[in-house]
Coordinates of C-alpha atoms and ligand atoms in Angstrom, one line a residue:
M240 CA 38.8 -174.6 -137.8
D241 CA 35.1 -175.5 -137.8
A242 CA 32.3 -175.9 -135.5
T243 CA 34.2 -178.6 -133.6
A244 CA 37.3 -176.4 -133.2
S245 CA 39.3 -177.3 -130.2
P246 CA 42.3 -175.5 -128.7
E247 CA 44.5 -178.3 -130.0
N248 CA 43.7 -178.0 -133.5
I249 CA 44.4 -174.2 -133.6
D250 CA 47.6 -174.1 -135.6
I251 CA 48.4 -170.6 -136.6
K252 CA 51.9 -169.5 -137.1
L253 CA 53.3 -166.3 -135.2
F254 CA 55.1 -165.3 -138.2
D255 CA 52.2 -165.6 -140.7
M256 CA 50.2 -163.3 -138.4
V257 CA 53.2 -160.8 -138.2
L258 CA 53.5 -160.8 -142.0
C259 CA 49.7 -160.3 -142.5
F260 CA 49.7 -157.3 -140.1
S261 CA 52.8 -156.0 -141.8
R262 CA 51.2 -156.0 -145.2
A263 CA 48.1 -154.3 -143.6
I264 CA 50.1 -151.4 -142.3
D265 CA 51.9 -151.0 -145.6
F266 CA 48.5 -150.1 -147.2
L267 CA 48.9 -146.9 -145.3
H268 CA 52.0 -145.7 -147.0
P269 CA 51.2 -145.7 -150.7
K270 CA 54.3 -143.4 -151.2
I271 CA 56.7 -146.1 -150.4
S272 CA 56.1 -149.6 -151.5
E273 CA 56.2 -152.6 -148.9
H274 CA 58.1 -150.5 -146.4
H275 CA 57.8 -152.9 -143.6
L276 CA 58.5 -155.9 -145.6
R277 CA 61.6 -154.3 -146.9
V278 CA 62.9 -153.2 -143.5
A279 CA 62.3 -156.8 -142.2
Y280 CA 64.3 -158.1 -145.1
V281 CA 67.3 -155.8 -144.8
A282 CA 67.3 -156.1 -140.9
S283 CA 67.5 -159.9 -141.2
C284 CA 70.1 -159.7 -143.8
L285 CA 72.2 -157.6 -141.5
A286 CA 71.5 -159.8 -138.5
E287 CA 72.7 -162.8 -140.5
E288 CA 75.8 -161.2 -141.6
L289 CA 76.4 -160.1 -138.0
R290 CA 76.4 -163.9 -137.2
L291 CA 73.5 -163.3 -134.7
G292 CA 71.7 -166.4 -133.4
Q293 CA 68.4 -167.6 -134.9
A294 CA 66.4 -165.9 -132.1
Q295 CA 67.9 -162.5 -132.9
I296 CA 67.3 -162.9 -136.7
Q297 CA 63.6 -163.5 -135.8
E298 CA 63.7 -160.5 -133.6
A299 CA 65.0 -158.5 -136.4
L300 CA 62.3 -159.7 -138.7
I301 CA 59.5 -159.0 -136.3
A302 CA 61.0 -155.6 -135.4
G303 CA 61.4 -154.7 -139.1
A304 CA 57.9 -155.9 -140.0
L305 CA 56.3 -153.9 -137.2
H306 CA 58.6 -150.9 -136.5
D307 CA 56.3 -148.1 -137.5
V308 CA 53.0 -149.5 -136.2
A309 CA 52.6 -146.3 -134.2
A310 CA 53.3 -144.0 -137.0
V311 CA 50.0 -145.1 -138.5
S312 CA 48.1 -143.9 -135.5
S313 CA 47.1 -140.4 -136.0
E314 CA 47.4 -137.4 -138.4
M315 CA 50.4 -136.1 -136.6
H316 CA 52.2 -139.2 -136.6
F317 CA 51.4 -139.9 -140.2
D318 CA 53.0 -136.5 -141.2
L319 CA 55.8 -137.4 -139.0
F320 CA 56.3 -140.7 -140.8
D321 CA 56.2 -139.0 -144.2
D322 CA 59.0 -136.8 -142.9
A323 CA 60.9 -139.7 -141.6
V324 CA 60.9 -141.5 -145.0
T325 CA 61.2 -138.5 -147.3
R326 CA 63.1 -135.6 -145.7
Y327 CA 64.4 -136.9 -142.5
H328 CA 66.3 -139.6 -144.3
D329 CA 68.1 -137.2 -146.5
G330 CA 69.3 -135.1 -143.5
S331 CA 67.0 -132.1 -144.2
V332 CA 64.8 -132.6 -141.2
R333 CA 66.3 -132.1 -137.8
D334 CA 66.3 -135.0 -135.3
T335 CA 63.5 -133.8 -133.2
G336 CA 62.4 -135.5 -130.0
N337 CA 59.0 -136.1 -131.8
L338 CA 60.5 -138.5 -134.2
H339 CA 61.2 -140.8 -131.3
Q340 CA 57.6 -140.7 -130.2
H341 CA 56.4 -143.4 -132.6
G342 CA 59.2 -145.7 -131.6
W343 CA 58.2 -145.3 -127.9
E344 CA 54.6 -145.7 -128.7
G345 CA 55.2 -148.7 -130.9
Y346 CA 57.1 -150.2 -128.0
L347 CA 54.1 -149.6 -125.6
L348 CA 51.8 -151.2 -128.1
L349 CA 53.8 -154.4 -128.6
R350 CA 55.7 -155.1 -125.4
D351 CA 52.8 -156.8 -123.7
F352 CA 53.0 -159.8 -126.0
P353 CA 55.9 -162.0 -124.9
P354 CA 57.2 -163.0 -128.3
F355 CA 57.4 -159.3 -129.2
A356 CA 59.1 -158.2 -126.1
K357 CA 62.6 -157.8 -127.6
A358 CA 61.5 -156.6 -130.9
A359 CA 59.5 -153.9 -129.1
T360 CA 62.7 -152.7 -127.4
A361 CA 64.5 -152.5 -130.8
I362 CA 61.5 -150.5 -132.1
R363 CA 61.6 -148.1 -129.1
F364 CA 64.9 -146.6 -130.2
H365 CA 64.9 -147.2 -134.0
H366 CA 65.4 -143.4 -134.7
V367 CA 68.4 -143.0 -132.4
N368 CA 71.4 -141.9 -134.3
W369 CA 74.8 -143.4 -133.4
N370 CA 76.2 -140.0 -132.9
F371 CA 79.8 -141.1 -132.5
G372 CA 79.0 -143.4 -129.6
H373 CA 76.5 -141.3 -127.7
G374 CA 73.8 -143.5 -129.4
R375 CA 74.7 -146.4 -127.2
E376 CA 72.2 -144.7 -124.7
F377 CA 69.1 -142.7 -125.2
K378 CA 67.8 -140.6 -122.2
G379 CA 69.8 -142.8 -119.9
E380 CA 68.6 -146.1 -121.3
H381 CA 70.8 -148.7 -123.2
V382 CA 70.0 -148.8 -126.8
P383 CA 70.5 -152.3 -128.2
L384 CA 72.4 -153.3 -131.3
S385 CA 69.1 -154.3 -132.8
S386 CA 67.9 -150.8 -132.7
H387 CA 71.0 -149.6 -134.8
V388 CA 70.5 -152.4 -137.2
L389 CA 66.8 -151.3 -137.5
R390 CA 67.9 -147.6 -137.9
L391 CA 70.1 -148.5 -140.9
A392 CA 67.7 -151.0 -142.4
D393 CA 64.9 -148.4 -142.2
R394 CA 67.1 -146.0 -144.3
I395 CA 68.2 -148.6 -146.8
A396 CA 64.6 -149.7 -147.5
V397 CA 63.5 -146.2 -148.5
L398 CA 66.5 -145.1 -150.7
P399 CA 65.8 -147.1 -153.8
D400 CA 63.8 -145.2 -156.4
N401 CA 61.2 -147.7 -157.8
H402 CA 61.3 -146.2 -161.2
R403 CA 65.0 -147.1 -161.9
N404 CA 67.0 -150.3 -162.0
V405 CA 68.1 -150.9 -158.3
L406 CA 71.6 -152.0 -159.5
E407 CA 72.2 -148.6 -161.0
Q408 CA 71.6 -147.0 -157.6
V409 CA 73.8 -149.1 -155.5
A410 CA 76.9 -146.9 -155.6
G411 CA 74.8 -143.9 -154.6
I412 CA 72.9 -145.6 -151.7
R413 CA 76.4 -146.9 -150.4
K414 CA 77.7 -143.4 -150.5
T415 CA 74.8 -142.1 -148.6
V416 CA 75.2 -144.7 -145.8
A417 CA 79.1 -144.1 -145.8
D418 CA 78.4 -140.3 -145.3
G419 CA 76.3 -141.2 -142.3
N420 CA 78.7 -143.6 -140.8
G421 CA 79.4 -142.8 -137.2
R422 CA 77.0 -139.9 -137.3
W423 CA 73.7 -141.7 -137.9
F424 CA 74.8 -145.2 -138.2
M425 CA 76.8 -147.5 -136.0
P426 CA 80.2 -148.2 -137.8
A427 CA 80.0 -152.0 -137.0
V428 CA 76.5 -152.1 -138.7
V429 CA 77.8 -150.0 -141.6
E430 CA 80.7 -152.4 -142.1
T431 CA 78.2 -155.3 -142.0
F432 CA 76.1 -153.6 -144.6
D433 CA 79.1 -153.1 -146.9
A434 CA 79.7 -156.9 -147.0
V435 CA 76.0 -157.4 -147.7
A436 CA 75.8 -154.6 -150.3
E437 CA 78.5 -156.4 -152.4
K438 CA 75.9 -158.9 -153.6
E439 CA 73.6 -157.9 -156.4
S440 CA 71.2 -160.5 -155.1
F441 CA 70.7 -158.5 -151.9
W442 CA 69.5 -155.6 -154.0
L443 CA 67.4 -157.6 -156.4
D444 CA 65.6 -159.3 -153.6
L445 CA 65.1 -156.0 -151.8
V446 CA 62.9 -154.7 -154.6
S447 CA 61.3 -158.1 -155.6
K448 CA 58.5 -160.1 -154.4
Y449 CA 60.8 -163.0 -153.7
K450 CA 62.0 -161.3 -150.5
E451 CA 58.8 -162.6 -148.9
Q452 CA 59.9 -166.2 -149.4
I453 CA 63.3 -165.4 -148.1
I454 CA 62.1 -163.8 -144.9
N455 CA 59.6 -166.7 -144.4
S456 CA 62.3 -169.3 -144.6
R457 CA 64.6 -167.1 -142.4
F458 CA 62.0 -167.2 -139.7
G459 CA 62.8 -170.8 -140.1
D460 CA 62.2 -174.2 -138.6
S461 CA 61.3 -172.6 -135.4
R462 CA 58.2 -171.0 -136.8
V463 CA 56.3 -170.8 -133.7
S464 CA 52.6 -172.1 -133.6
L465 CA 50.6 -169.6 -131.5
G466 CA 48.1 -171.9 -130.0
L467 CA 44.6 -170.6 -128.9
D468 CA 46.0 -168.4 -126.0
G469 CA 48.8 -166.9 -128.1
L470 CA 46.4 -166.2 -131.0
Y471 CA 44.0 -164.5 -128.7
Q472 CA 46.6 -162.4 -127.0
L473 CA 48.1 -161.4 -130.4
A474 CA 44.8 -160.4 -131.7
R475 CA 44.3 -158.2 -128.8
I476 CA 47.5 -156.4 -129.5
F477 CA 46.7 -156.0 -133.2
G478 CA 43.2 -154.8 -132.3
R479 CA 44.7 -152.2 -130.0
I480 CA 47.0 -150.9 -132.8
I481 CA 43.9 -150.8 -135.3
D482 CA 42.0 -148.8 -132.7
Y483 CA 44.9 -146.6 -131.7
R484 CA 44.7 -144.8 -135.0
S485 CA 41.9 -142.6 -134.0
P486 CA 40.8 -141.3 -130.7
F487 CA 37.1 -141.8 -131.7
T488 CA 37.6 -145.6 -132.1
A489 CA 40.0 -145.9 -129.3
A490 CA 38.4 -149.1 -127.9
H491 CA 36.2 -150.2 -130.8
S492 CA 38.0 -153.5 -131.7
S493 CA 38.3 -154.6 -128.1
G494 CA 34.7 -153.6 -127.6
V495 CA 33.5 -155.6 -130.6
A496 CA 35.6 -158.5 -129.3
A497 CA 34.1 -158.4 -125.8
T498 CA 30.6 -158.0 -127.0
S499 CA 30.9 -160.9 -129.5
E500 CA 32.5 -163.1 -126.8
E501 CA 29.6 -162.3 -124.5
L502 CA 26.9 -163.1 -127.2
A503 CA 28.7 -166.2 -128.2
F504 CA 28.8 -167.4 -124.7
R505 CA 25.1 -166.7 -124.2
L506 CA 24.3 -168.5 -127.5
G507 CA 26.0 -171.6 -126.3
M508 CA 29.1 -171.6 -128.3
S509 CA 32.0 -173.6 -127.0
A510 CA 34.8 -172.0 -124.9
T511 CA 37.2 -172.2 -127.8
Q512 CA 34.7 -170.7 -130.3
K513 CA 34.0 -168.0 -127.8
R514 CA 37.8 -167.1 -127.8
L515 CA 38.0 -167.4 -131.6
I516 CA 35.2 -164.9 -132.0
G517 CA 37.1 -162.7 -129.7
V518 CA 40.0 -163.0 -132.2
A519 CA 37.5 -162.1 -135.1
G520 CA 36.3 -159.1 -133.1
N521 CA 39.7 -157.7 -132.5
L522 CA 40.6 -158.2 -136.3
H523 CA 37.3 -157.3 -138.0
D524 CA 38.5 -153.8 -138.9
I525 CA 42.0 -154.6 -139.9
G526 CA 41.0 -153.5 -143.4
K527 CA 40.4 -150.0 -142.0
L528 CA 44.2 -149.6 -142.0
A529 CA 43.6 -149.0 -145.7
V530 CA 41.3 -145.9 -144.9
P531 CA 43.2 -142.6 -144.5
T532 CA 42.9 -141.1 -141.0
E533 CA 41.6 -137.8 -142.2
I534 CA 38.4 -139.8 -143.4
L535 CA 38.2 -141.9 -140.2
D536 CA 38.3 -138.7 -138.0
K537 CA 36.4 -136.3 -140.3
P538 CA 33.9 -134.3 -138.2
G539 CA 30.8 -134.2 -140.2
Q540 CA 29.2 -136.2 -143.0
L541 CA 31.5 -138.1 -145.4
T542 CA 31.3 -137.3 -149.2
T543 CA 30.0 -140.1 -151.5
Q544 CA 33.6 -140.6 -152.5
E545 CA 34.9 -140.9 -148.9
M546 CA 32.0 -143.3 -148.1
L547 CA 33.0 -145.6 -151.0
I548 CA 36.6 -145.7 -149.5
V549 CA 35.3 -146.5 -146.1
R550 CA 33.1 -149.2 -147.3
Q551 CA 36.0 -151.0 -148.8
H552 CA 37.4 -151.9 -145.5
P553 CA 35.7 -155.4 -144.9
Y554 CA 37.0 -156.4 -148.4
Y555 CA 40.5 -155.7 -147.2
T556 CA 39.9 -157.4 -143.9
D557 CA 39.1 -160.5 -145.9
R558 CA 42.1 -160.3 -148.2
I559 CA 44.5 -159.5 -145.6
L560 CA 43.3 -162.4 -143.2
S561 CA 43.0 -164.8 -146.0
M562 CA 46.8 -164.9 -146.3
V563 CA 47.0 -166.6 -142.9
P564 CA 46.7 -170.4 -143.2
G565 CA 44.5 -171.7 -140.4
L566 CA 42.5 -168.5 -139.9
E567 CA 39.7 -169.2 -142.4
T568 CA 36.9 -169.4 -139.9
V569 CA 38.0 -166.3 -137.9
N570 CA 38.3 -164.6 -141.3
T571 CA 34.6 -165.4 -142.3
W572 CA 33.4 -164.2 -138.9
A573 CA 35.5 -161.0 -139.2
S574 CA 35.0 -160.0 -142.7
L575 CA 31.3 -160.5 -143.1
H576 CA 30.5 -158.0 -140.5
H577 CA 28.8 -155.5 -142.8
E578 CA 26.8 -158.1 -144.6
R579 CA 23.0 -158.3 -144.1
L580 CA 20.7 -161.2 -143.7
D581 CA 18.8 -159.9 -146.7
G582 CA 21.9 -159.8 -149.0
K583 CA 22.0 -156.0 -149.1
G584 CA 25.1 -155.7 -147.0
Y585 CA 28.7 -155.2 -148.4
P586 CA 31.1 -156.0 -149.9
F587 CA 30.2 -159.6 -150.7
R588 CA 26.4 -159.2 -150.8
S589 CA 26.3 -162.5 -149.2
R590 CA 23.1 -164.2 -147.8
E591 CA 24.9 -167.1 -146.3
I592 CA 26.0 -165.6 -143.1
P593 CA 27.4 -168.0 -140.5
L594 CA 26.3 -167.5 -136.8
G595 CA 29.9 -166.2 -135.9
S596 CA 29.6 -163.5 -138.6
R597 CA 26.1 -162.6 -137.3
I598 CA 27.3 -162.2 -133.9
V599 CA 30.2 -159.9 -134.9
A600 CA 27.8 -157.9 -137.0
V601 CA 25.5 -157.2 -134.1
A602 CA 28.5 -156.6 -131.8
D603 CA 29.8 -154.2 -134.2
I604 CA 26.6 -152.2 -134.5
F605 CA 26.1 -152.2 -130.7
T606 CA 29.8 -151.0 -130.0
A607 CA 29.6 -148.4 -132.7
I608 CA 26.4 -146.8 -131.8
T609 CA 27.3 -146.7 -128.0
E610 CA 30.7 -145.0 -128.6
N611 CA 31.2 -141.3 -129.2
R612 CA 32.1 -140.4 -132.8
P613 CA 33.4 -137.0 -134.2
Y614 CA 29.8 -136.3 -135.5
R615 CA 27.6 -137.6 -132.6
R616 CA 27.6 -138.7 -129.0
G617 CA 27.2 -142.4 -128.2
M618 CA 23.6 -143.6 -127.8
N619 CA 21.9 -144.6 -124.5
R620 CA 20.4 -148.1 -123.9
A621 CA 17.0 -147.2 -125.1
Q622 CA 18.1 -145.5 -128.2
C623 CA 20.5 -148.4 -128.9
L624 CA 17.7 -151.0 -128.5
A625 CA 15.5 -149.1 -130.8
V626 CA 18.3 -149.1 -133.5
L627 CA 18.8 -152.9 -133.1
E628 CA 15.1 -153.6 -133.3
R629 CA 14.7 -151.6 -136.4
L630 CA 17.6 -153.4 -138.0
I631 CA 15.9 -156.8 -137.1
A632 CA 12.6 -155.7 -138.6
D633 CA 14.4 -154.5 -141.7
G634 CA 15.9 -158.0 -142.3
A635 CA 19.5 -156.7 -141.7
I636 CA 20.5 -158.6 -138.5
D637 CA 19.7 -161.7 -136.7
G638 CA 16.9 -161.2 -134.1
D639 CA 18.0 -164.3 -132.3
V640 CA 21.4 -163.0 -131.7
V641 CA 20.0 -159.9 -130.1
E642 CA 17.0 -161.2 -128.3
D643 CA 17.2 -164.8 -127.5
T644 CA 20.0 -164.1 -125.2
N645 CA 19.4 -162.8 -121.8
V646 CA 18.0 -159.2 -122.0
D647 CA 20.7 -157.9 -119.7
W648 CA 23.6 -158.5 -122.0
Q649 CA 24.0 -154.9 -123.1
D650 CA 24.6 -153.8 -119.5
K651 CA 27.1 -156.5 -119.0
V652 CA 28.9 -155.6 -122.2
Q653 CA 28.9 -151.9 -121.4
Q654 CA 30.6 -152.5 -118.2
V655 CA 33.2 -154.6 -120.1
L656 CA 33.7 -151.8 -122.6
A657 CA 34.2 -149.1 -119.8
A658 CA 36.7 -151.4 -118.2
N659 CA 38.6 -151.9 -121.5
F660 CA 38.7 -148.3 -122.2
L661 CA 40.2 -147.5 -118.8
H662 CA 42.7 -150.2 -119.2
L663 CA 43.8 -149.1 -122.6
H664 CA 44.0 -145.6 -121.5
H665 CA 46.0 -146.4 -118.4
N666 CA 48.6 -148.5 -120.6
M667 CA 49.2 -145.7 -122.9
I668 CA 50.0 -143.0 -120.6
Ligands
FE2_881 FE1 60.2 -145.1 -137.8
FE2_882 FE1 60.4 -147.0 -141.3
FE2_883 FE1 33.7 -152.4 -140.1

């Protein structure tokens, strides 16, 4: 992609985007390595062994790779997630209604993107126990086989102790699964697991980096290319998940996207570039998934140490997005959003800042200072303009981006932000 980007030469693969996001959410769970990647791997092995079709194998991969997206959202869910992987899985935590909440919220977050619709349903019920057949339904709704596959895959993914040879642990893990047969896990899925578990290669792949190649090839020949519209829609979904972690940034990414698009339009960028900058806006803070929620939501000043952690996020945005072939320009626009024209920004200290990145930088500042944060209320128009003007005078941001557009852009953008916020709010209740 370059300045002449057209919708036809946007060739980004759905599964590359899913994997990139999956790796990003795994940043949040340092206690367990590669949880989402592992669940995707196991779920796809089970789907293959069950002789499900290619579409269902892909669905299992997507569901596994994204199943706990909503468990990353807030402090409560994060604790719950910890419970889910530590105590719940060994049976010492009761199956509370709350445990299903992140499945439900994950479903709500993902269901609007058509290629995720089925995986979203699997995710919705991924903590439903088989409960001797009662788990065919949950609160009157049919629970699909894919949810029971995910249920067992989730469990298998967390059981190996990384400090010991996995092959030494196979018998113990198989016994744990057998003990839960019928109670937690659907017998047909356990039977399938037993066949898979015979192979040493299954276990070695589970704990090795090679599984990534395997799941990539399993996604297969039909690796879907997203096209501009698909990429745009997907970025909106991911932006919503990034924002959803904290009530204080509930519409931040979509706000930066909307603001960037408006500025790009006013600066004469092409329709394609305008949409791509919307993608960059939605993904610019993906690296914030590596910042703990208690720091994001902290009411009051951050300590120096905490500030250093927050300031790492554009570095992670770059490293995460750089793994997606075809996304190079979007990545540059997204991950340079804390750079300054005078080279005093972070983390690259770059002076060569393309127009797209300068737009996202202004959009980020504008959106951030106009939204309420734990430690202050959003600024009004006059205060906001004063901040932007000071930053231009300081040599931080591009005055052309702020001023050479029609002066009324802030009003327009604020209307968009308000509409976005209402839409998100409405969607999640
Ligand atoms: Fe979960
Ligand atoms: Fe999980
Ligand atoms: Fe940022």
